[in-house]
Amino acid sequence: MVSKTNEQALEASIEKYLTGTCLEEQNVIRDRAAELPFSPHHAYQLSRAQDFNARYAIDARCLWQFLEASQSDELERLKQRYEDWDLRILERFDRPAKKYGVLHLLKRGLAIDDVHLNLMYPAPLASSSERNKRQFAANLFSSTRQVRYSLSNTLEEIDLVLFINGLPFATLELKNPWTGQTARYHGQKQYKQDRDSSHSRRSSRK
């Protein structure tokens, strides 16, 4: 069997390792499957690039899925108050994300009026309660390929982005040594010089 050594094949291999499936497999069965399957034996869900909201740098589908599953009562309070509850959450997220970075919000959560939303549950200790362990298990990890993240340069793409509860925490630029590219030079050059960071919310500042 001929080995595939291009970047797309590497993307698919990483994606399948994380999620148990990949876009190439999904494209074959999409006419027969209404939803992308998720295997409990894999830690990540597979998301599609169209779920990514470049305005807020969020995978909105995964964010709502996480909040509905883990904090439905708090979310319902906002839905009862505001018709545009989803936009209010995104706008409330956007301001501190720009100022402090995503990690800050993952640690502290989000306050809207008197409603507090956790955006991530930390890993429990061995001595933690069952409630804390259930909360951590509610975290939703996902991966998305070919993410168009820029509002001004709409054709720019990041090869692979990893999310927790819809919020990006890692990006990957894959390079193919068979074509003379290396991660050390070409990958770093992309991040330093070629990427439009003006709309990025991926700061790791604390």
Short mmCIF file of C-alpha atoms in Angstrom, two decimals:
data_model
loop_
_atom_site.label_atom_id
_atom_site.label_comp_id
_atom_site.label_asym_id
_atom_site.label_seq_id
_atom_site.Cartn_x
_atom_site.Cartn_y
_atom_site.Cartn_z
CA MET A 1 0.00 0.00 0.00
CA VAL A 2 1.32 3.45 -0.91
CA SER A 3 1.82 5.72 2.08
CA LYS A 4 0.31 9.20 1.96
CA THR A 5 2.81 11.82 3.04
CA ASN A 6 0.98 15.07 2.30
CA GLU A 7 -0.34 17.50 4.90
CA GLN A 8 -3.96 16.50 4.36
CA ALA A 9 -3.15 12.88 5.17
CA LEU A 10 -1.36 13.96 8.36
CA GLU A 11 -4.33 16.14 9.33
CA ALA A 12 -6.68 13.21 8.79
CA SER A 13 -4.44 10.88 10.79
CA ILE A 14 -4.29 13.26 13.77
CA GLU A 15 -8.01 13.91 13.57
CA LYS A 16 -8.85 10.21 13.53
CA TYR A 17 -6.53 9.55 16.47
CA LEU A 18 -8.28 12.25 18.50
CA THR A 19 -11.90 11.62 17.48
CA GLY A 20 -12.10 8.12 16.06
CA THR A 21 -13.11 9.45 12.64
CA CYS A 22 -12.05 12.09 10.12
CA LEU A 23 -13.62 14.37 7.54
CA GLU A 24 -12.66 12.07 4.69
CA GLU A 25 -14.61 9.20 6.28
CA GLN A 26 -17.51 11.49 7.10
CA ASN A 27 -17.75 12.71 3.53
CA VAL A 28 -18.26 9.11 2.44
CA ILE A 29 -21.12 8.44 4.85
CA ARG A 30 -22.65 11.92 5.20
CA ASP A 31 -25.72 11.01 3.16
CA ARG A 32 -26.48 8.23 5.63
CA ALA A 33 -25.62 10.00 8.90
CA ALA A 34 -27.48 13.02 10.25
CA GLU A 35 -24.96 13.63 13.00
CA LEU A 36 -21.23 13.09 13.24
CA PRO A 37 -20.67 10.01 15.43
CA PHE A 38 -18.67 10.37 18.62
CA SER A 39 -16.95 7.37 20.14
CA PRO A 40 -16.64 7.35 23.95
CA HIS A 41 -13.28 5.63 23.45
CA HIS A 42 -11.85 8.86 22.02
CA ALA A 43 -11.40 12.10 23.93
CA TYR A 44 -12.36 14.56 21.19
CA GLN A 45 -15.38 15.30 19.05
CA LEU A 46 -14.98 16.12 15.39
CA SER A 47 -16.20 19.58 14.44
CA ARG A 48 -16.52 21.24 11.06
CA ALA A 49 -14.96 24.52 9.99
CA GLN A 50 -18.37 26.11 9.37
CA ASP A 51 -19.14 25.84 13.10
CA PHE A 52 -16.34 28.31 13.84
CA ASN A 53 -17.42 31.91 14.40
CA ALA A 54 -14.46 34.05 13.33
CA ARG A 55 -15.99 37.19 14.83
CA TYR A 56 -15.69 35.75 18.34
CA ALA A 57 -13.12 32.99 17.68
CA ILE A 58 -15.50 30.38 19.09
CA ASP A 59 -16.96 27.08 17.97
CA ALA A 60 -20.49 28.15 18.83
CA ARG A 61 -22.06 24.72 18.35
CA CYS A 62 -19.76 23.14 20.93
CA LEU A 63 -20.12 26.05 23.35
CA TRP A 64 -23.93 25.80 23.37
CA GLN A 65 -23.74 22.01 23.60
CA PHE A 66 -21.49 22.23 26.65
CA LEU A 67 -23.61 24.87 28.41
CA GLU A 68 -26.86 23.01 27.73
CA ALA A 69 -25.42 19.77 29.09
CA SER A 70 -23.62 21.15 32.14
CA GLN A 71 -25.47 24.34 33.18
CA SER A 72 -28.94 24.16 31.70
CA ASP A 73 -30.59 25.96 34.63
CA GLU A 74 -28.30 28.99 34.37
CA LEU A 75 -28.67 29.07 30.61
CA GLU A 76 -32.45 28.88 30.90
CA ARG A 77 -32.47 31.95 33.16
CA LEU A 78 -30.77 33.94 30.41
CA LYS A 79 -33.12 32.56 27.78
CA GLN A 80 -36.11 33.64 29.83
CA ARG A 81 -34.76 37.19 30.14
CA TYR A 82 -33.37 37.86 26.70
CA GLU A 83 -34.45 36.87 23.21
CA ASP A 84 -30.87 37.46 22.07
CA TRP A 85 -29.38 35.43 24.93
CA ASP A 86 -26.79 33.81 22.66
CA LEU A 87 -25.55 37.14 21.32
CA ARG A 88 -25.34 38.51 24.86
CA ILE A 89 -23.14 35.62 25.92
CA LEU A 90 -20.86 36.08 22.91
CA GLU A 91 -20.57 39.83 23.42
CA ARG A 92 -19.93 39.41 27.13
CA PHE A 93 -17.24 36.87 26.29
CA ASP A 94 -15.62 39.03 23.62
CA ARG A 95 -14.58 42.01 25.72
CA PRO A 96 -12.53 40.24 28.43
CA ALA A 97 -11.22 37.74 25.85
CA LYS A 98 -9.63 40.61 23.95
CA LYS A 99 -8.27 42.20 27.11
CA TYR A 100 -7.13 39.21 29.16
CA GLY A 101 -7.11 36.21 26.82
CA VAL A 102 -9.04 32.96 26.64
CA LEU A 103 -7.16 31.22 29.48
CA HIS A 104 -8.30 33.93 31.87
CA LEU A 105 -11.93 33.20 31.02
CA LEU A 106 -11.47 29.45 31.13
CA LYS A 107 -10.24 29.80 34.71
CA ARG A 108 -12.73 32.41 35.92
CA GLY A 109 -15.84 31.79 33.88
CA LEU A 110 -18.29 34.39 32.64
CA ALA A 111 -20.73 36.59 34.59
CA ILE A 112 -23.87 37.97 32.94
CA ASP A 113 -26.04 39.90 35.38
CA ASP A 114 -26.43 37.51 38.32
CA VAL A 115 -25.79 34.40 36.21
CA HIS A 116 -22.35 32.80 36.31
CA LEU A 117 -21.32 30.40 33.56
CA ASN A 118 -18.37 28.07 33.94
CA LEU A 119 -16.49 27.76 30.66
CA MET A 120 -14.35 24.84 31.84
CA TYR A 121 -14.26 22.43 34.75
CA PRO A 122 -10.74 21.73 36.12
CA ALA A 123 -9.32 18.24 36.48
CA PRO A 124 -10.29 16.68 39.81
CA LEU A 125 -7.89 15.35 42.39
CA ALA A 126 -8.01 11.76 43.56
CA SER A 127 -9.73 13.02 46.71
CA SER A 128 -12.27 15.16 44.83
CA SER A 129 -15.98 14.56 45.18
CA GLU A 130 -18.02 12.63 42.65
CA ARG A 131 -19.68 15.91 41.69
CA ASN A 132 -16.33 17.42 40.72
CA LYS A 133 -15.48 14.32 38.71
CA ARG A 134 -18.82 14.50 36.87
CA GLN A 135 -18.26 18.18 36.13
CA PHE A 136 -14.85 17.51 34.65
CA ALA A 137 -16.31 14.73 32.51
CA ALA A 138 -18.76 17.29 31.08
CA ASN A 139 -15.93 19.17 29.36
CA LEU A 140 -16.24 18.87 25.59
CA PHE A 141 -12.99 18.62 23.66
CA SER A 142 -13.12 19.01 19.88
CA SER A 143 -10.85 19.42 16.87
CA THR A 144 -11.44 21.36 13.66
CA ARG A 145 -9.41 21.38 10.46
CA GLN A 146 -8.78 24.23 8.02
CA VAL A 147 -10.18 26.96 10.25
CA ARG A 148 -10.69 30.33 8.57
CA TYR A 149 -10.07 32.56 11.53
CA SER A 150 -9.50 36.04 10.07
CA LEU A 151 -12.20 38.61 9.31
CA SER A 152 -9.95 40.68 7.07
CA ASN A 153 -8.09 37.87 5.27
CA THR A 154 -10.96 35.45 4.88
CA LEU A 155 -9.03 32.83 2.92
CA GLU A 156 -6.35 32.35 5.56
CA GLU A 157 -6.61 28.98 7.29
CA ILE A 158 -5.05 27.26 10.27
CA ASP A 159 -4.45 23.56 9.65
CA LEU A 160 -5.87 22.27 12.93
CA VAL A 161 -7.39 23.92 16.01
CA LEU A 162 -8.15 22.19 19.31
CA PHE A 163 -11.01 23.43 21.48
CA ILE A 164 -12.39 22.91 24.95
CA ASN A 165 -16.09 23.69 25.23
CA GLY A 166 -15.91 25.64 21.99
CA LEU A 167 -12.97 27.84 23.04
CA PRO A 168 -9.63 27.43 21.21
CA PHE A 169 -6.63 26.46 23.30
CA ALA A 170 -4.13 25.20 20.69
CA THR A 171 -3.42 25.65 16.99
CA LEU A 172 -1.29 23.43 14.77
CA GLU A 173 0.44 24.24 11.50
CA LEU A 174 1.57 21.03 9.83
CA LYS A 175 4.57 20.91 7.52
CA ASN A 176 5.67 18.30 5.00
CA PRO A 177 9.46 17.65 4.92
CA TRP A 178 9.01 15.85 1.60
CA THR A 179 8.31 19.26 0.04
CA GLY A 180 11.21 20.94 1.82
CA GLN A 181 9.17 22.54 4.61
CA THR A 182 9.95 22.30 8.32
CA ALA A 183 7.97 23.20 11.41
CA ARG A 184 11.01 24.92 12.94
CA TYR A 185 11.40 27.41 10.09
CA HIS A 186 8.29 27.53 7.91
CA GLY A 187 5.78 26.87 10.68
CA GLN A 188 7.26 29.47 13.00
CA LYS A 189 7.56 31.95 10.13
CA GLN A 190 3.85 31.57 9.43
CA TYR A 191 2.92 32.38 13.01
CA LYS A 192 5.37 35.27 13.33
CA GLN A 193 5.01 36.95 9.95
CA ASP A 194 2.16 35.61 7.85
CA ARG A 195 -0.70 35.13 10.28
CA ASP A 196 -3.21 37.93 10.83
CA SER A 197 -3.36 38.17 14.62
CA SER A 198 -5.59 41.26 14.73
CA HIS A 199 -8.72 39.15 15.24
CA SER A 200 -7.18 36.41 17.35
CA ARG A 201 -8.44 35.74 20.89
CA ARG A 202 -5.86 33.06 21.61
CA SER A 203 -3.68 34.98 24.04
CA SER A 204 -2.18 32.94 26.86
CA ARG A 205 -1.75 35.92 29.15
CA LYS A 206 -2.74 35.30 32.75
#
